[in-house]
Short mmCIF file of C-alpha atoms in Angstrom, two decimals:
data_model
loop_
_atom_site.label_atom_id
_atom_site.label_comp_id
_atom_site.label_asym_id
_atom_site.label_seq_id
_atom_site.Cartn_x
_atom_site.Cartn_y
_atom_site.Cartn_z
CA UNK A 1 -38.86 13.99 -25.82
CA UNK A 2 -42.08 14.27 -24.18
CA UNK A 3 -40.06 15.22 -21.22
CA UNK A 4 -38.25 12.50 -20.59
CA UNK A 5 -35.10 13.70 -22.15
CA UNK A 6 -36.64 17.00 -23.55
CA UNK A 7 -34.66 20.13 -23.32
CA UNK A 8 -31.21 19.28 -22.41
CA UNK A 9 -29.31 21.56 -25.04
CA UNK A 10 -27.10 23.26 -22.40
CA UNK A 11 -23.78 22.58 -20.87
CA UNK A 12 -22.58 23.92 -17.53
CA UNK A 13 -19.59 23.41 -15.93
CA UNK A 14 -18.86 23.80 -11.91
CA UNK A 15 -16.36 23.41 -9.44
CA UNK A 16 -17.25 19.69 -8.58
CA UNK A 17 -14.30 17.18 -9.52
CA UNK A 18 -12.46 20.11 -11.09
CA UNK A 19 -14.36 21.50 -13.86
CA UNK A 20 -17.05 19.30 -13.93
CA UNK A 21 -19.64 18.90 -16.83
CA UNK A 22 -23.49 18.86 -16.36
CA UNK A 23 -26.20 18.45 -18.33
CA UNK A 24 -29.10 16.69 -20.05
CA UNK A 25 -26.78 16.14 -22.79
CA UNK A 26 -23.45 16.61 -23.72
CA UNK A 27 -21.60 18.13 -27.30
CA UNK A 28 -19.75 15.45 -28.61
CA UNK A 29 -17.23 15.40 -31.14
CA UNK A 30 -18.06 16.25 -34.14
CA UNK A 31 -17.47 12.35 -35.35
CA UNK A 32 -20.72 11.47 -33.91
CA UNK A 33 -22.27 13.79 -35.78
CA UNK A 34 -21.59 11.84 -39.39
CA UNK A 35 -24.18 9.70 -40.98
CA UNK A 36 -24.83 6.50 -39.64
CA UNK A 37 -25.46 3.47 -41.44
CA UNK A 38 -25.93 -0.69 -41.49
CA UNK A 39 -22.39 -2.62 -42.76
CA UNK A 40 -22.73 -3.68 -45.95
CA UNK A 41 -24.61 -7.15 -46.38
CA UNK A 42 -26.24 -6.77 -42.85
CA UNK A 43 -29.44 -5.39 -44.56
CA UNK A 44 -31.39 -8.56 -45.34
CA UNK A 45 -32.18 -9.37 -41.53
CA UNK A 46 -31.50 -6.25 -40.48
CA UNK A 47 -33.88 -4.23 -42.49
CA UNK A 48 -36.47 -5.89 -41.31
CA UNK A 49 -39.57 -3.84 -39.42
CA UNK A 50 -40.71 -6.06 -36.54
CA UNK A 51 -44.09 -5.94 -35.10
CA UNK A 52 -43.59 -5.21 -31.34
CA UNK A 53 -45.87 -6.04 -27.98
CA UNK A 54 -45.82 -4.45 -24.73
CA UNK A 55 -43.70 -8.15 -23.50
CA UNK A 56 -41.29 -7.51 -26.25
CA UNK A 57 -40.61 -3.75 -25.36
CA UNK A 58 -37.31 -3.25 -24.43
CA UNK A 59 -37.28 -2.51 -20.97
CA UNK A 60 -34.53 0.57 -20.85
CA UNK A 61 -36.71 2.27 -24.12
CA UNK A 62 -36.49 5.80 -23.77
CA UNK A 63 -38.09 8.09 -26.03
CA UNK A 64 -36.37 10.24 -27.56
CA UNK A 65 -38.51 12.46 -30.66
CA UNK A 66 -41.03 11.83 -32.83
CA UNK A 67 -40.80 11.34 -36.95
CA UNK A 68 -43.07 14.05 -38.14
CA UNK A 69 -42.84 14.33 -41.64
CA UNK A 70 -40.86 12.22 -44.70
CA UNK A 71 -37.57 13.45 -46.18
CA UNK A 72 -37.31 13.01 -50.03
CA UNK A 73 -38.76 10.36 -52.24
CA UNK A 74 -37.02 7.40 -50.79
CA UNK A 75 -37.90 6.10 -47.58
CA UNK A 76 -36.27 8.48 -45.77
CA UNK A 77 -38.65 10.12 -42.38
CA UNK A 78 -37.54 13.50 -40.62
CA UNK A 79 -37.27 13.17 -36.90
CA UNK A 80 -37.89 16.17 -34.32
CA UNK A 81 -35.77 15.29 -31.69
CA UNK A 82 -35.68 16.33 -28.48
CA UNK A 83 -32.68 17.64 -27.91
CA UNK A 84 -30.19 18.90 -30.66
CA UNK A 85 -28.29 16.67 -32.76
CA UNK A 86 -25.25 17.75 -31.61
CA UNK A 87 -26.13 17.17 -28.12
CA UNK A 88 -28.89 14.22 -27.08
CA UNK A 89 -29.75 13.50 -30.62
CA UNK A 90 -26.70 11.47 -30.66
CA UNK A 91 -28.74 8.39 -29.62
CA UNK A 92 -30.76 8.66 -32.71
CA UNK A 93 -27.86 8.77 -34.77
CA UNK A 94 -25.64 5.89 -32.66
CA UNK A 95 -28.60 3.48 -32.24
CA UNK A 96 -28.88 0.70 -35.11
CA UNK A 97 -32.39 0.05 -34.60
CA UNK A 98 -35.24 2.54 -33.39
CA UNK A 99 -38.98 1.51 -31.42
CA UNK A 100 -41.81 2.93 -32.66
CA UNK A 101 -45.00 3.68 -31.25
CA UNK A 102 -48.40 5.46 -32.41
CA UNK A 103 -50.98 5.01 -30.72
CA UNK A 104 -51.24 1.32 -29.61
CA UNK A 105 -49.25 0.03 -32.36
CA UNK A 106 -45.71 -0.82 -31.44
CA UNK A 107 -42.78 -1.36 -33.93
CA UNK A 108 -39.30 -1.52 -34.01
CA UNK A 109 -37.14 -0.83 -37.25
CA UNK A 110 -33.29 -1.01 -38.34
CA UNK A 111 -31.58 2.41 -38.58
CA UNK A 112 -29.92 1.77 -42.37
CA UNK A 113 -29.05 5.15 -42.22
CA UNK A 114 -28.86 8.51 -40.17
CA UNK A 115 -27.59 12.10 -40.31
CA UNK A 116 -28.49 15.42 -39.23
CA UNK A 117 -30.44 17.87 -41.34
CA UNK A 118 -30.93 21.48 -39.92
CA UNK A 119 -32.53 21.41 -36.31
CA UNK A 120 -33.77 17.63 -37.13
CA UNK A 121 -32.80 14.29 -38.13
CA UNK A 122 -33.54 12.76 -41.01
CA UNK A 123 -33.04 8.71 -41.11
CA UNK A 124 -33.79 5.27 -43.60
CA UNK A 125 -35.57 2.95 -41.52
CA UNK A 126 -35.62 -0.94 -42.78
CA UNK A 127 -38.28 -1.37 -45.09
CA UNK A 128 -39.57 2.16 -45.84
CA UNK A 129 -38.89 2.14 -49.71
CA UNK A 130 -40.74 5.59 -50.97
CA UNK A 131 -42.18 8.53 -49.70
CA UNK A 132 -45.39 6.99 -49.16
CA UNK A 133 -43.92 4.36 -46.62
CA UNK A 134 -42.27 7.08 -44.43
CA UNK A 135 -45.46 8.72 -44.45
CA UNK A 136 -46.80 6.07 -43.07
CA UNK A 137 -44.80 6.45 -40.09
CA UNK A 138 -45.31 10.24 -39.13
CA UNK A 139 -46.77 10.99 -35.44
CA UNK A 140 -44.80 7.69 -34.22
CA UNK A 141 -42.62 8.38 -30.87
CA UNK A 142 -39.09 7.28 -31.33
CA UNK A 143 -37.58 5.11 -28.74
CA UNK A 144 -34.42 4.41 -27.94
CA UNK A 145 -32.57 1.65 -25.77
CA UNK A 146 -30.47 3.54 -22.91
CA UNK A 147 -27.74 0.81 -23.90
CA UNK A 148 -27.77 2.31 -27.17
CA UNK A 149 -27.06 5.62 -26.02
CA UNK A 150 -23.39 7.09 -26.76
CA UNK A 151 -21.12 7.11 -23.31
CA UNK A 152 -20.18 10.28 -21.60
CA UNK A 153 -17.37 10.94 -20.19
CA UNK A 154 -16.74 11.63 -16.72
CA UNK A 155 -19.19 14.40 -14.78
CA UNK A 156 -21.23 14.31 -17.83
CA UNK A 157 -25.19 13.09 -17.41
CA UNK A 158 -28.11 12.22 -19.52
CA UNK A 159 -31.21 13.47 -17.74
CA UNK A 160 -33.09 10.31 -17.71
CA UNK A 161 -30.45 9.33 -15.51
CA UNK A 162 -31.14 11.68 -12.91
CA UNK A 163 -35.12 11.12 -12.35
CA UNK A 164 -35.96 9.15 -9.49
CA UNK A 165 -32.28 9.71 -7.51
CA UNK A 166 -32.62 11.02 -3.94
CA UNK A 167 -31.16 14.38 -3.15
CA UNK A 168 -29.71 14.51 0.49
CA UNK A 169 -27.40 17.78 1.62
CA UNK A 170 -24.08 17.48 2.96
CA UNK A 171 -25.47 17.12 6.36
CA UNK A 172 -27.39 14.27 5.17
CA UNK A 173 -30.88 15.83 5.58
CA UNK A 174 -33.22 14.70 2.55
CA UNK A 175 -34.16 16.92 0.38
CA UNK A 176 -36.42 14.86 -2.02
CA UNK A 177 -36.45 12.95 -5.04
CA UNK A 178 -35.83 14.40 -8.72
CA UNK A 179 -38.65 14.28 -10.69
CA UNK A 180 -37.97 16.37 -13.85
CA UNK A 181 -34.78 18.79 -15.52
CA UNK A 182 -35.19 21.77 -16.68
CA UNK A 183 -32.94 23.94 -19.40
CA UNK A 184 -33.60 27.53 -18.33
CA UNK A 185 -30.89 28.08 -21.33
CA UNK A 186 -28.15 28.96 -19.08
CA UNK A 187 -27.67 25.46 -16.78
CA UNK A 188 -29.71 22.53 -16.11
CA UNK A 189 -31.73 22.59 -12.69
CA UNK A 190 -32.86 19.70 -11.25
CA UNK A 191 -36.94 19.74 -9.94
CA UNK A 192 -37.50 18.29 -6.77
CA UNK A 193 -40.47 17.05 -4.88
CA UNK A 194 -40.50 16.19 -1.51
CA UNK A 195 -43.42 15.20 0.82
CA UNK A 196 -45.20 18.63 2.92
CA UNK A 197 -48.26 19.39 4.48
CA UNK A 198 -50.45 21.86 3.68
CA UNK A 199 -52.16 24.64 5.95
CA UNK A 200 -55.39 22.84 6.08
CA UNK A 201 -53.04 18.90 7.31
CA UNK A 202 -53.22 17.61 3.45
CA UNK A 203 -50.72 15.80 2.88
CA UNK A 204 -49.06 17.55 -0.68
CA UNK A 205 -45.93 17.42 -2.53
CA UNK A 206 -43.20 20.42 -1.91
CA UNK A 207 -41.14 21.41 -4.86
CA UNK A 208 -37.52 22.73 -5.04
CA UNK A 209 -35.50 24.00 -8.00
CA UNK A 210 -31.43 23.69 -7.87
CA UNK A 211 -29.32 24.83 -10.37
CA UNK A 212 -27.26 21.55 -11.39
CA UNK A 213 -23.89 23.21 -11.34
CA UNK A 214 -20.74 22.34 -9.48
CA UNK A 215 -21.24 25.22 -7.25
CA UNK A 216 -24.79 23.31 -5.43
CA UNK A 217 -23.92 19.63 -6.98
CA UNK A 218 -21.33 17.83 -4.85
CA UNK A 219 -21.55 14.10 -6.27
CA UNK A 220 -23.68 12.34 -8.28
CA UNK A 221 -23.90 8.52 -7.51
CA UNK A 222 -26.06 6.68 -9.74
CA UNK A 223 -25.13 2.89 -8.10
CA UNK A 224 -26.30 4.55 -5.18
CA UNK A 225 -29.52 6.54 -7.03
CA UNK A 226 -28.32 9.60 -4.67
CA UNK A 227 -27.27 13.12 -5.43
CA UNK A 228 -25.11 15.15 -3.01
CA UNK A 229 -26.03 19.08 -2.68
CA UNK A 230 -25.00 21.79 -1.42
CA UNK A 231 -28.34 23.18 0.02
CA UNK A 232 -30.11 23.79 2.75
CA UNK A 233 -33.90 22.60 3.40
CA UNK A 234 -35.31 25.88 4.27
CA UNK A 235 -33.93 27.43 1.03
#
């Protein structure tokens, strides 16, 4: 994930909402984890591995790990996610169709077929036939479209979600804007940058860390891209 969805392994639970769930990504059951594959007769069009251009990018593409090696003799890549199959590797293994990028080259490919393997995900993308095709395709970033990604249920939050919403305190005082999540293995915490001025009157960018727990997080609104926290400013 690059860090736009890395981490995100942990699950914490607070007291907002009764019991509420954060977290970059979210266990689901154990359903999702099962291969993946195209209905039968789908693969002619389907299969097919389309050439891609920055106008034909899907706009909600998030990335989401990397193929770094092939799996077997068939086609078949391995896929480092960036978070754990059983948590935010679910996209990889719910989408139908993956974007690919290396370098300047932009792709997209059907998903034919996808499962978990160990601490990685092995997949057979449209048109990789042998081992020599899926090498083909190792250091390419995998995308995925946000409308591909499972739904959570309520309280429960994919990290690329939550950068860019505002963070204001109960009393309404702004507290900045997230800018990255962190998994310190325990929780999630939310980074936050805010604008400050330095001794010397440059203008810099203040950072806060809050644990994204019930406990500190009161509401999350995304219509409203604003986060509710229990926190004061000169924490």
């Amino acid at each position: 994930m690059s860090d736009r969805e890395s981490g995100g392994s942990s699950r914490a639970k607070g007291a907002a909402r009764a019991r509420a769930s954060f977290g970059a990504f979210v266990r689901k059951p154990a359903a999702s984890a099962a291969a993946a594959s195209i209905a039968p007769g789908a693969e002619s069009e389907a299969a097919l591995t389309h050439v891609e251009s920055a106008e034909t990018w899907p706009d909600d593409a998030v990335e989401v790990g990397a193929i770094v090696d092939a799996y077997g003799l068939k086609g078949w890549v391995k896929v480092a996610a960036h978070a754990d199959a059983g948590h935010g590797g679910d996209a990889l293994l719910s989408a139908k169709r993956w974007w690919l990028m290396k370098g300047r080259e932009r792709k997209s490919a059907a998903v034919l077929q996808s499962k978990p393997h160990s601490d990685s995900i092995v997949a057979h993308l449209g048109d990789s036939a042998d081992r020599d095709a899926a090498l083909a395709l190792r250091g390419c970033r995998v995308h995925v479209r946000r409308s591909d990604f499972p739904s959570l249920g309520a309280d429960e939050y994919y990290w690329v979600d939550l950068l860019g919403l505002d963070v204001v305190n109960e009393a309404g005082v702004a507290l900045g804007q997230v800018v990255d999540m962190i998994d310190n293995g325990a929780h999630s915490v939310l980074r936050i940058e805010y604008p400050a001025t330095a001794k010397d009157g440059r203008a810099v960018k203040g950072e806060r860390l809050i644990p994204f727990v019930g406990v500190y997080v009161k509401t999350v609104d995304r219509a409203a891209r604003q986060i509710v926290v229990d926190w004061e400013a000169d924490y």
